[in-house]
PDB file of C-alpha atoms in Angstrom:
ATOM      1  CA  UNK A 253      -2.603 -25.044  46.965  1.00  0.00           C
ATOM      2  CA  UNK A 254      -1.763 -22.110  44.839  1.00  0.00           C
ATOM      3  CA  UNK A 255      -5.168 -20.724  46.108  1.00  0.00           C
ATOM      4  CA  UNK A 256      -5.229 -20.976  49.463  1.00  0.00           C
ATOM      5  CA  UNK A 257      -4.187 -17.507  50.315  1.00  0.00           C
ATOM      6  CA  UNK A 258      -7.412 -16.550  49.051  1.00  0.00           C
ATOM      7  CA  UNK A 259      -9.297 -19.177  50.432  1.00  0.00           C
ATOM      8  CA  UNK A 260     -11.659 -17.833  53.579  1.00  0.00           C
ATOM      9  CA  UNK A 261     -14.046 -21.108  54.101  1.00  0.00           C
ATOM     10  CA  UNK A 262     -14.326 -23.648  56.333  1.00  0.00           C
ATOM     11  CA  UNK A 263     -14.115 -26.999  55.229  1.00  0.00           C
ATOM     12  CA  UNK A 264     -15.620 -30.436  57.323  1.00  0.00           C
ATOM     13  CA  UNK A 265     -14.073 -33.982  56.083  1.00  0.00           C
ATOM     14  CA  UNK A 266     -16.478 -36.286  57.875  1.00  0.00           C
ATOM     15  CA  UNK A 267     -15.696 -40.287  58.320  1.00  0.00           C
ATOM     16  CA  UNK A 268     -16.323 -43.436  60.235  1.00  0.00           C
ATOM     17  CA  UNK A 269     -13.785 -44.534  62.742  1.00  0.00           C
ATOM     18  CA  UNK A 270     -10.583 -45.606  61.072  1.00  0.00           C
ATOM     19  CA  UNK A 271     -10.997 -44.234  57.607  1.00  0.00           C
ATOM     20  CA  UNK A 272      -7.751 -42.607  57.451  1.00  0.00           C
ATOM     21  CA  UNK A 273      -9.098 -39.091  58.441  1.00  0.00           C
ATOM     22  CA  UNK A 274      -6.075 -38.371  60.599  1.00  0.00           C
ATOM     23  CA  UNK A 275      -3.994 -39.256  57.464  1.00  0.00           C
ATOM     24  CA  UNK A 276      -5.380 -37.267  54.784  1.00  0.00           C
ATOM     25  CA  UNK A 277      -5.274 -34.142  56.949  1.00  0.00           C
ATOM     26  CA  UNK A 278      -1.807 -34.936  57.685  1.00  0.00           C
ATOM     27  CA  UNK A 279      -1.506 -34.801  54.049  1.00  0.00           C
ATOM     28  CA  UNK A 280      -3.318 -31.121  53.537  1.00  0.00           C
ATOM     29  CA  UNK A 281      -0.480 -30.304  56.427  1.00  0.00           C
ATOM     30  CA  UNK A 282       2.147 -31.646  54.263  1.00  0.00           C
ATOM     31  CA  UNK A 283       1.099 -30.350  51.046  1.00  0.00           C
ATOM     32  CA  UNK A 284       0.151 -27.012  52.142  1.00  0.00           C
ATOM     33  CA  UNK A 285       3.898 -26.217  53.931  1.00  0.00           C
ATOM     34  CA  UNK A 286       5.356 -27.717  51.177  1.00  0.00           C
ATOM     35  CA  UNK A 287       3.607 -25.150  48.974  1.00  0.00           C
ATOM     36  CA  UNK A 288       5.013 -21.977  51.659  1.00  0.00           C
ATOM     37  CA  UNK A 289       1.426 -21.837  53.313  1.00  0.00           C
ATOM     38  CA  UNK A 290       2.132 -21.902  57.134  1.00  0.00           C
ATOM     39  CA  UNK A 291      -0.242 -24.520  58.927  1.00  0.00           C
ATOM     40  CA  UNK A 292      -1.046 -25.289  62.122  1.00  0.00           C
ATOM     41  CA  UNK A 293      -2.778 -28.555  63.058  1.00  0.00           C
ATOM     42  CA  UNK A 294      -5.016 -29.352  66.651  1.00  0.00           C
ATOM     43  CA  UNK A 295      -4.844 -32.851  67.444  1.00  0.00           C
ATOM     44  CA  UNK A 296      -6.289 -33.550  70.939  1.00  0.00           C
ATOM     45  CA  UNK A 297      -6.158 -37.520  70.539  1.00  0.00           C
ATOM     46  CA  UNK A 298      -2.979 -38.172  68.667  1.00  0.00           C
ATOM     47  CA  UNK A 299       0.533 -37.316  69.790  1.00  0.00           C
ATOM     48  CA  UNK A 300       2.182 -34.696  67.776  1.00  0.00           C
ATOM     49  CA  UNK A 301       5.378 -37.319  67.574  1.00  0.00           C
ATOM     50  CA  UNK A 302       2.732 -40.061  65.967  1.00  0.00           C
ATOM     51  CA  UNK A 303       1.671 -37.133  63.410  1.00  0.00           C
ATOM     52  CA  UNK A 304       5.213 -35.884  62.436  1.00  0.00           C
ATOM     53  CA  UNK A 305       6.189 -39.518  61.516  1.00  0.00           C
ATOM     54  CA  UNK A 306       2.689 -40.009  59.341  1.00  0.00           C
ATOM     55  CA  UNK A 307       4.402 -35.972  57.735  1.00  0.00           C
ATOM     56  CA  UNK A 308       7.665 -37.954  57.012  1.00  0.00           C
ATOM     57  CA  UNK A 309       5.466 -40.820  55.082  1.00  0.00           C
ATOM     58  CA  UNK A 310       3.860 -38.342  52.993  1.00  0.00           C
ATOM     59  CA  UNK A 311       7.025 -36.158  51.910  1.00  0.00           C
ATOM     60  CA  UNK A 312       9.348 -38.981  51.627  1.00  0.00           C
ATOM     61  CA  UNK A 313       7.789 -41.859  51.508  1.00  0.00           C
ATOM     62  CA  UNK A 314       9.243 -42.983  54.682  1.00  0.00           C
ATOM     63  CA  UNK A 315       7.929 -46.691  56.112  1.00  0.00           C
ATOM     64  CA  UNK A 316       5.609 -45.509  58.992  1.00  0.00           C
ATOM     65  CA  UNK A 317       5.717 -48.938  60.506  1.00  0.00           C
ATOM     66  CA  UNK A 318       9.554 -48.373  61.189  1.00  0.00           C
ATOM     67  CA  UNK A 319       9.423 -44.811  62.237  1.00  0.00           C
ATOM     68  CA  UNK A 320       6.501 -45.420  64.800  1.00  0.00           C
ATOM     69  CA  UNK A 321       8.876 -48.231  65.931  1.00  0.00           C
ATOM     70  CA  UNK A 322      11.890 -45.615  65.955  1.00  0.00           C
ATOM     71  CA  UNK A 323      13.739 -47.604  62.931  1.00  0.00           C
ATOM     72  CA  UNK A 324      15.545 -45.023  60.948  1.00  0.00           C
ATOM     73  CA  UNK A 325      17.821 -45.258  57.852  1.00  0.00           C
ATOM     74  CA  UNK A 326      20.586 -42.727  57.163  1.00  0.00           C
ATOM     75  CA  UNK A 327      18.342 -40.864  54.360  1.00  0.00           C
ATOM     76  CA  UNK A 328      16.149 -40.290  57.058  1.00  0.00           C
ATOM     77  CA  UNK A 329      18.042 -38.811  59.635  1.00  0.00           C
ATOM     78  CA  UNK A 330      19.563 -36.482  56.898  1.00  0.00           C
ATOM     79  CA  UNK A 331      15.588 -35.369  56.172  1.00  0.00           C
ATOM     80  CA  UNK A 332      15.585 -34.796  59.663  1.00  0.00           C
ATOM     81  CA  UNK A 333      18.712 -32.559  59.762  1.00  0.00           C
ATOM     82  CA  UNK A 334      17.235 -30.443  56.715  1.00  0.00           C
ATOM     83  CA  UNK A 335      14.204 -29.456  58.109  1.00  0.00           C
ATOM     84  CA  UNK A 336      14.772 -26.622  59.912  1.00  0.00           C
ATOM     85  CA  UNK A 337      16.265 -25.187  56.683  1.00  0.00           C
ATOM     86  CA  UNK A 338      12.795 -25.214  56.213  1.00  0.00           C
ATOM     87  CA  UNK A 339      11.127 -21.437  55.895  1.00  0.00           C
ATOM     88  CA  UNK A 340       7.531 -22.511  56.093  1.00  0.00           C
ATOM     89  CA  UNK A 341       6.322 -23.498  59.989  1.00  0.00           C
ATOM     90  CA  UNK A 342       4.145 -26.573  60.156  1.00  0.00           C
ATOM     91  CA  UNK A 343       2.575 -26.309  64.026  1.00  0.00           C
ATOM     92  CA  UNK A 344       1.065 -29.288  66.334  1.00  0.00           C
ATOM     93  CA  UNK A 345      -0.961 -28.145  68.855  1.00  0.00           C
ATOM     94  CA  UNK A 346      -1.896 -30.292  71.908  1.00  0.00           C
ATOM     95  CA  UNK A 347      -4.014 -29.677  74.738  1.00  0.00           C
ATOM     96  CA  UNK A 348      -1.122 -29.303  76.752  1.00  0.00           C
ATOM     97  CA  UNK A 349       0.082 -26.451  74.582  1.00  0.00           C
ATOM     98  CA  UNK A 350      -2.772 -24.500  75.781  1.00  0.00           C
ATOM     99  CA  UNK A 351      -3.287 -24.809  79.407  1.00  0.00           C
ATOM    100  CA  UNK A 352      -6.486 -22.622  79.684  1.00  0.00           C
ATOM    101  CA  UNK A 353      -8.355 -24.424  76.976  1.00  0.00           C
ATOM    102  CA  UNK A 354      -7.899 -24.851  73.691  1.00  0.00           C
ATOM    103  CA  UNK A 355     -10.649 -22.309  72.420  1.00  0.00           C
ATOM    104  CA  UNK A 356     -10.625 -20.209  69.366  1.00  0.00           C
ATOM    105  CA  UNK A 357     -10.439 -16.868  71.232  1.00  0.00           C
ATOM    106  CA  UNK A 358      -6.465 -18.765  72.543  1.00  0.00           C
ATOM    107  CA  UNK A 359      -5.731 -20.016  69.008  1.00  0.00           C
ATOM    108  CA  UNK A 360      -6.079 -16.734  67.633  1.00  0.00           C
ATOM    109  CA  UNK A 361      -3.029 -14.849  68.779  1.00  0.00           C
ATOM    110  CA  UNK A 362      -1.307 -17.906  67.365  1.00  0.00           C
ATOM    111  CA  UNK A 363      -3.004 -17.826  64.088  1.00  0.00           C
ATOM    112  CA  UNK A 364      -2.015 -14.114  64.116  1.00  0.00           C
ATOM    113  CA  UNK A 365       1.569 -14.265  65.133  1.00  0.00           C
ATOM    114  CA  UNK A 366       2.823 -16.937  63.076  1.00  0.00           C
ATOM    115  CA  UNK A 367       0.589 -15.835  60.096  1.00  0.00           C
ATOM    116  CA  UNK A 368      -1.398 -18.972  59.580  1.00  0.00           C
ATOM    117  CA  UNK A 369      -2.958 -19.863  56.366  1.00  0.00           C
ATOM    118  CA  UNK A 370      -4.355 -23.441  56.861  1.00  0.00           C
ATOM    119  CA  UNK A 371      -6.166 -24.145  60.412  1.00  0.00           C
ATOM    120  CA  UNK A 372      -6.929 -28.034  60.412  1.00  0.00           C
ATOM    121  CA  UNK A 373      -9.182 -29.170  63.434  1.00  0.00           C
ATOM    122  CA  UNK A 374      -9.019 -33.192  64.203  1.00  0.00           C
ATOM    123  CA  UNK A 375     -11.109 -33.293  67.387  1.00  0.00           C
ATOM    124  CA  UNK A 376     -13.634 -30.181  67.410  1.00  0.00           C
ATOM    125  CA  UNK A 377     -15.567 -31.901  70.563  1.00  0.00           C
ATOM    126  CA  UNK A 378     -12.277 -31.642  72.819  1.00  0.00           C
ATOM    127  CA  UNK A 379     -12.095 -27.377  71.948  1.00  0.00           C
ATOM    128  CA  UNK A 380     -13.805 -25.268  74.623  1.00  0.00           C
ATOM    129  CA  UNK A 381     -16.844 -22.694  73.710  1.00  0.00           C
ATOM    130  CA  UNK A 382     -15.579 -19.268  74.558  1.00  0.00           C
ATOM    131  CA  UNK A 383     -19.393 -18.324  75.049  1.00  0.00           C
ATOM    132  CA  UNK A 384     -19.461 -21.224  77.451  1.00  0.00           C
ATOM    133  CA  UNK A 385     -22.663 -22.490  76.078  1.00  0.00           C
ATOM    134  CA  UNK A 386     -24.733 -25.200  78.200  1.00  0.00           C
ATOM    135  CA  UNK A 387     -25.874 -27.761  75.663  1.00  0.00           C
ATOM    136  CA  UNK A 388     -23.521 -29.363  72.859  1.00  0.00           C
ATOM    137  CA  UNK A 389     -25.626 -27.641  70.150  1.00  0.00           C
ATOM    138  CA  UNK A 390     -25.222 -24.558  71.157  1.00  0.00           C
ATOM    139  CA  UNK A 391     -21.411 -25.413  71.719  1.00  0.00           C
ATOM    140  CA  UNK A 392     -20.616 -26.521  68.166  1.00  0.00           C
ATOM    141  CA  UNK A 393     -22.598 -23.633  66.767  1.00  0.00           C
ATOM    142  CA  UNK A 394     -20.388 -20.733  69.080  1.00  0.00           C
ATOM    143  CA  UNK A 395     -17.173 -22.378  68.044  1.00  0.00           C
ATOM    144  CA  UNK A 396     -17.811 -23.057  64.033  1.00  0.00           C
ATOM    145  CA  UNK A 397     -19.309 -19.193  63.826  1.00  0.00           C
ATOM    146  CA  UNK A 398     -16.108 -18.497  65.692  1.00  0.00           C
ATOM    147  CA  UNK A 399     -13.997 -20.600  63.140  1.00  0.00           C
ATOM    148  CA  UNK A 400     -15.549 -18.886  60.247  1.00  0.00           C
ATOM    149  CA  UNK A 401     -15.270 -15.175  61.381  1.00  0.00           C
ATOM    150  CA  UNK A 402     -11.422 -16.551  62.088  1.00  0.00           C
ATOM    151  CA  UNK A 403     -10.828 -17.590  58.743  1.00  0.00           C
ATOM    152  CA  UNK A 404     -12.080 -14.668  57.266  1.00  0.00           C
ATOM    153  CA  UNK A 405     -10.589 -11.986  59.207  1.00  0.00           C
ATOM    154  CA  UNK A 406      -6.897 -13.823  59.013  1.00  0.00           C
ATOM    155  CA  UNK A 407      -7.037 -15.253  55.451  1.00  0.00           C
ATOM    156  CA  UNK A 408      -6.841 -18.543  56.881  1.00  0.00           C
ATOM    157  CA  UNK A 409      -8.590 -21.968  55.141  1.00  0.00           C
ATOM    158  CA  UNK A 410     -10.075 -23.653  58.288  1.00  0.00           C
ATOM    159  CA  UNK A 411     -10.482 -27.381  57.778  1.00  0.00           C
ATOM    160  CA  UNK A 412     -12.824 -29.245  60.626  1.00  0.00           C
ATOM    161  CA  UNK A 413     -12.562 -33.427  60.338  1.00  0.00           C
ATOM    162  CA  UNK A 414     -14.946 -34.942  62.145  1.00  0.00           C
ATOM    163  CA  UNK A 415     -16.675 -38.653  62.770  1.00  0.00           C
ATOM    164  CA  UNK A 416     -20.202 -39.876  61.872  1.00  0.00           C
ATOM    165  CA  UNK A 417     -21.506 -41.465  64.776  1.00  0.00           C
ATOM    166  CA  UNK A 418     -23.283 -44.151  63.381  1.00  0.00           C
ATOM    167  CA  UNK A 419     -23.694 -46.706  60.368  1.00  0.00           C
ATOM    168  CA  UNK A 420     -27.107 -47.212  58.221  1.00  0.00           C
ATOM    169  CA  UNK A 421     -28.283 -49.291  55.946  1.00  0.00           C
ATOM    170  CA  UNK A 422     -29.603 -46.902  53.221  1.00  0.00           C
ATOM    171  CA  UNK A 423     -26.429 -45.204  52.808  1.00  0.00           C
ATOM    172  CA  UNK A 424     -24.113 -48.795  51.785  1.00  0.00           C
ATOM    173  CA  UNK A 425     -23.988 -49.291  48.127  1.00  0.00           C
ATOM    174  CA  UNK A 426     -22.471 -52.404  45.695  1.00  0.00           C
ATOM    175  CA  UNK A 427     -19.437 -51.641  47.744  1.00  0.00           C
ATOM    176  CA  UNK A 428     -20.813 -52.925  50.780  1.00  0.00           C
ATOM    177  CA  UNK A 429     -19.360 -49.738  52.851  1.00  0.00           C
ATOM    178  CA  UNK A 430     -21.143 -46.833  53.421  1.00  0.00           C
ATOM    179  CA  UNK A 431     -20.086 -43.183  52.930  1.00  0.00           C
ATOM    180  CA  UNK A 432     -20.859 -41.320  56.301  1.00  0.00           C
ATOM    181  CA  UNK A 433     -23.169 -37.978  55.644  1.00  0.00           C
ATOM    182  CA  UNK A 434     -23.931 -34.277  56.825  1.00  0.00           C
ATOM    183  CA  UNK A 435     -26.914 -35.534  58.909  1.00  0.00           C
ATOM    184  CA  UNK A 436     -25.179 -38.125  61.447  1.00  0.00           C
ATOM    185  CA  UNK A 437     -22.176 -36.254  62.443  1.00  0.00           C
ATOM    186  CA  UNK A 438     -20.577 -36.517  66.036  1.00  0.00           C
ATOM    187  CA  UNK A 439     -22.253 -34.319  68.560  1.00  0.00           C
ATOM    188  CA  UNK A 440     -24.147 -32.105  65.843  1.00  0.00           C
ATOM    189  CA  UNK A 441     -24.022 -31.221  61.718  1.00  0.00           C
ATOM    190  CA  UNK A 442     -23.209 -27.665  62.261  1.00  0.00           C
ATOM    191  CA  UNK A 443     -19.985 -27.917  61.262  1.00  0.00           C
ATOM    192  CA  UNK A 444     -21.556 -29.403  58.027  1.00  0.00           C
ATOM    193  CA  UNK A 445     -24.203 -27.243  58.174  1.00  0.00           C
ATOM    194  CA  UNK A 446     -21.817 -23.826  58.275  1.00  0.00           C
ATOM    195  CA  UNK A 447     -19.453 -25.189  55.786  1.00  0.00           C
ATOM    196  CA  UNK A 448     -18.593 -23.880  52.445  1.00  0.00           C
ATOM    197  CA  UNK A 449     -17.944 -27.474  50.751  1.00  0.00           C
ATOM    198  CA  UNK A 450     -18.058 -30.766  52.794  1.00  0.00           C
ATOM    199  CA  UNK A 451     -16.251 -34.025  51.478  1.00  0.00           C
ATOM    200  CA  UNK A 452     -17.246 -37.592  53.048  1.00  0.00           C
ATOM    201  CA  UNK A 453     -14.319 -40.556  53.487  1.00  0.00           C
ATOM    202  CA  UNK A 454     -14.896 -44.038  53.447  1.00  0.00           C
ATOM    203  CA  UNK A 455     -11.991 -47.247  52.986  1.00  0.00           C
ATOM    204  CA  UNK A 456     -12.632 -50.261  51.404  1.00  0.00           C
ATOM    205  CA  UNK A 457      -9.990 -52.101  53.375  1.00  0.00           C
ATOM    206  CA  UNK A 458      -9.758 -55.294  51.287  1.00  0.00           C
ATOM    207  CA  UNK A 459      -8.864 -53.583  47.980  1.00  0.00           C
ATOM    208  CA  UNK A 460      -6.710 -50.618  49.660  1.00  0.00           C
ATOM    209  CA  UNK A 461      -9.015 -48.080  48.207  1.00  0.00           C
ATOM    210  CA  UNK A 462      -9.921 -44.798  49.626  1.00  0.00           C
ATOM    211  CA  UNK A 463     -13.026 -43.316  48.505  1.00  0.00           C
ATOM    212  CA  UNK A 464     -13.922 -39.441  48.607  1.00  0.00           C
ATOM    213  CA  UNK A 465     -17.519 -38.356  47.742  1.00  0.00           C
ATOM    214  CA  UNK A 466     -18.201 -34.200  47.957  1.00  0.00           C
ATOM    215  CA  UNK A 467     -20.996 -33.845  49.929  1.00  0.00           C
ATOM    216  CA  UNK A 468     -21.659 -30.199  49.805  1.00  0.00           C
ATOM    217  CA  UNK A 469     -20.358 -26.867  47.894  1.00  0.00           C
ATOM    218  CA  UNK A 470     -21.220 -23.576  48.101  1.00  0.00           C
ATOM    219  CA  UNK A 471     -19.183 -23.145  44.798  1.00  0.00           C
ATOM    220  CA  UNK A 472     -20.135 -25.175  41.841  1.00  0.00           C
ATOM    221  CA  UNK A 473     -23.005 -27.680  40.985  1.00  0.00           C
ATOM    222  CA  UNK A 474     -22.450 -30.637  42.872  1.00  0.00           C
ATOM    223  CA  UNK A 475     -23.551 -33.874  41.746  1.00  0.00           C
ATOM    224  CA  UNK A 476     -21.579 -35.972  44.502  1.00  0.00           C
ATOM    225  CA  UNK A 477     -18.681 -36.980  42.530  1.00  0.00           C
ATOM    226  CA  UNK A 478     -16.747 -39.433  44.168  1.00  0.00           C
ATOM    227  CA  UNK A 479     -12.603 -39.369  43.731  1.00  0.00           C
ATOM    228  CA  UNK A 480     -11.015 -42.563  44.424  1.00  0.00           C
ATOM    229  CA  UNK A 481      -7.137 -43.769  45.359  1.00  0.00           C
ATOM    230  CA  UNK A 482      -5.605 -46.722  45.621  1.00  0.00           C
ATOM    231  CA  UNK A 483      -3.535 -45.675  48.861  1.00  0.00           C
ATOM    232  CA  UNK A 484      -0.377 -47.997  50.353  1.00  0.00           C
ATOM    233  CA  UNK A 485      -0.916 -45.965  54.498  1.00  0.00           C
ATOM    234  CA  UNK A 486       2.722 -47.369  55.144  1.00  0.00           C
ATOM    235  CA  UNK A 487       4.482 -46.094  52.359  1.00  0.00           C
ATOM    236  CA  UNK A 488       2.659 -42.711  51.338  1.00  0.00           C
ATOM    237  CA  UNK A 489       1.758 -43.635  48.077  1.00  0.00           C
ATOM    238  CA  UNK A 490      -1.416 -42.873  46.624  1.00  0.00           C
ATOM    239  CA  UNK A 491      -2.460 -43.388  43.014  1.00  0.00           C
ATOM    240  CA  UNK A 492      -5.392 -41.512  41.454  1.00  0.00           C
ATOM    241  CA  UNK A 493      -8.220 -44.448  39.850  1.00  0.00           C
ATOM    242  CA  UNK A 494      -9.274 -42.272  36.802  1.00  0.00           C
ATOM    243  CA  UNK A 495     -13.497 -43.366  37.044  1.00  0.00           C
ATOM    244  CA  UNK A 496     -13.236 -45.160  40.396  1.00  0.00           C
ATOM    245  CA  UNK A 497     -16.699 -44.458  41.530  1.00  0.00           C
ATOM    246  CA  UNK A 498     -19.149 -47.670  42.211  1.00  0.00           C
ATOM    247  CA  UNK A 499     -18.745 -48.600  38.697  1.00  0.00           C
ATOM    248  CA  UNK A 500     -15.201 -48.193  38.162  1.00  0.00           C
ATOM    249  CA  UNK A 501     -13.836 -52.302  37.195  1.00  0.00           C
ATOM    250  CA  UNK A 502     -10.118 -51.197  38.859  1.00  0.00           C
ATOM    251  CA  UNK A 503     -11.922 -51.327  42.603  1.00  0.00           C
ATOM    252  CA  UNK A 504     -15.042 -53.910  41.338  1.00  0.00           C
TER     253      UNK A 504
END
């Protein structure tokens, strides 16, 4: 996160339904805020209260199932009381916060005013196109181009999280669970084509493993490395599995 101030690019994260995209993005928000970088997270589908509990689970490892049900212990109550003392902001933007529609043009004054250094878009299909295009292809192209310009103008890293359309047999390996790729993204593949880096996610649910594969990078030679983590989603505990690719004995 120390390089975030000079990271003027767009990152795309690909995942299928229930692969933990929002959890990973919330982790990025928590890590950036903790490192002193103001964050804005656009969430059209999940209410801010739910994302906030995930933030708290990552930060303090409070059991998310208890927070979701409103069961707060004394350490958590004290944690909530101490949060306003933080000097770094973390915002969650919902559609209701921008009655005129969530678009890059409407976001820009907010980004500038709050000196946002990380913008997470967890639902680009819900955004409005300032150029009012009629086709989805043009809409995605215009929004992605505007986000890229925004990132360069304000030195703000932009992360776009998108869902893959479908599952293909060809993409499965010995784990039996496919990685999504940049060619089957919902709506348009433009977020991946314009992005500087693209990562795909998959979960091996029976082994509690999250795999993250680098699909594309303009910054280094890419051999599609896979980073594997043992992950307890309820407590926010995550442990890197060395060599956790397809041949890793810990996974297989």
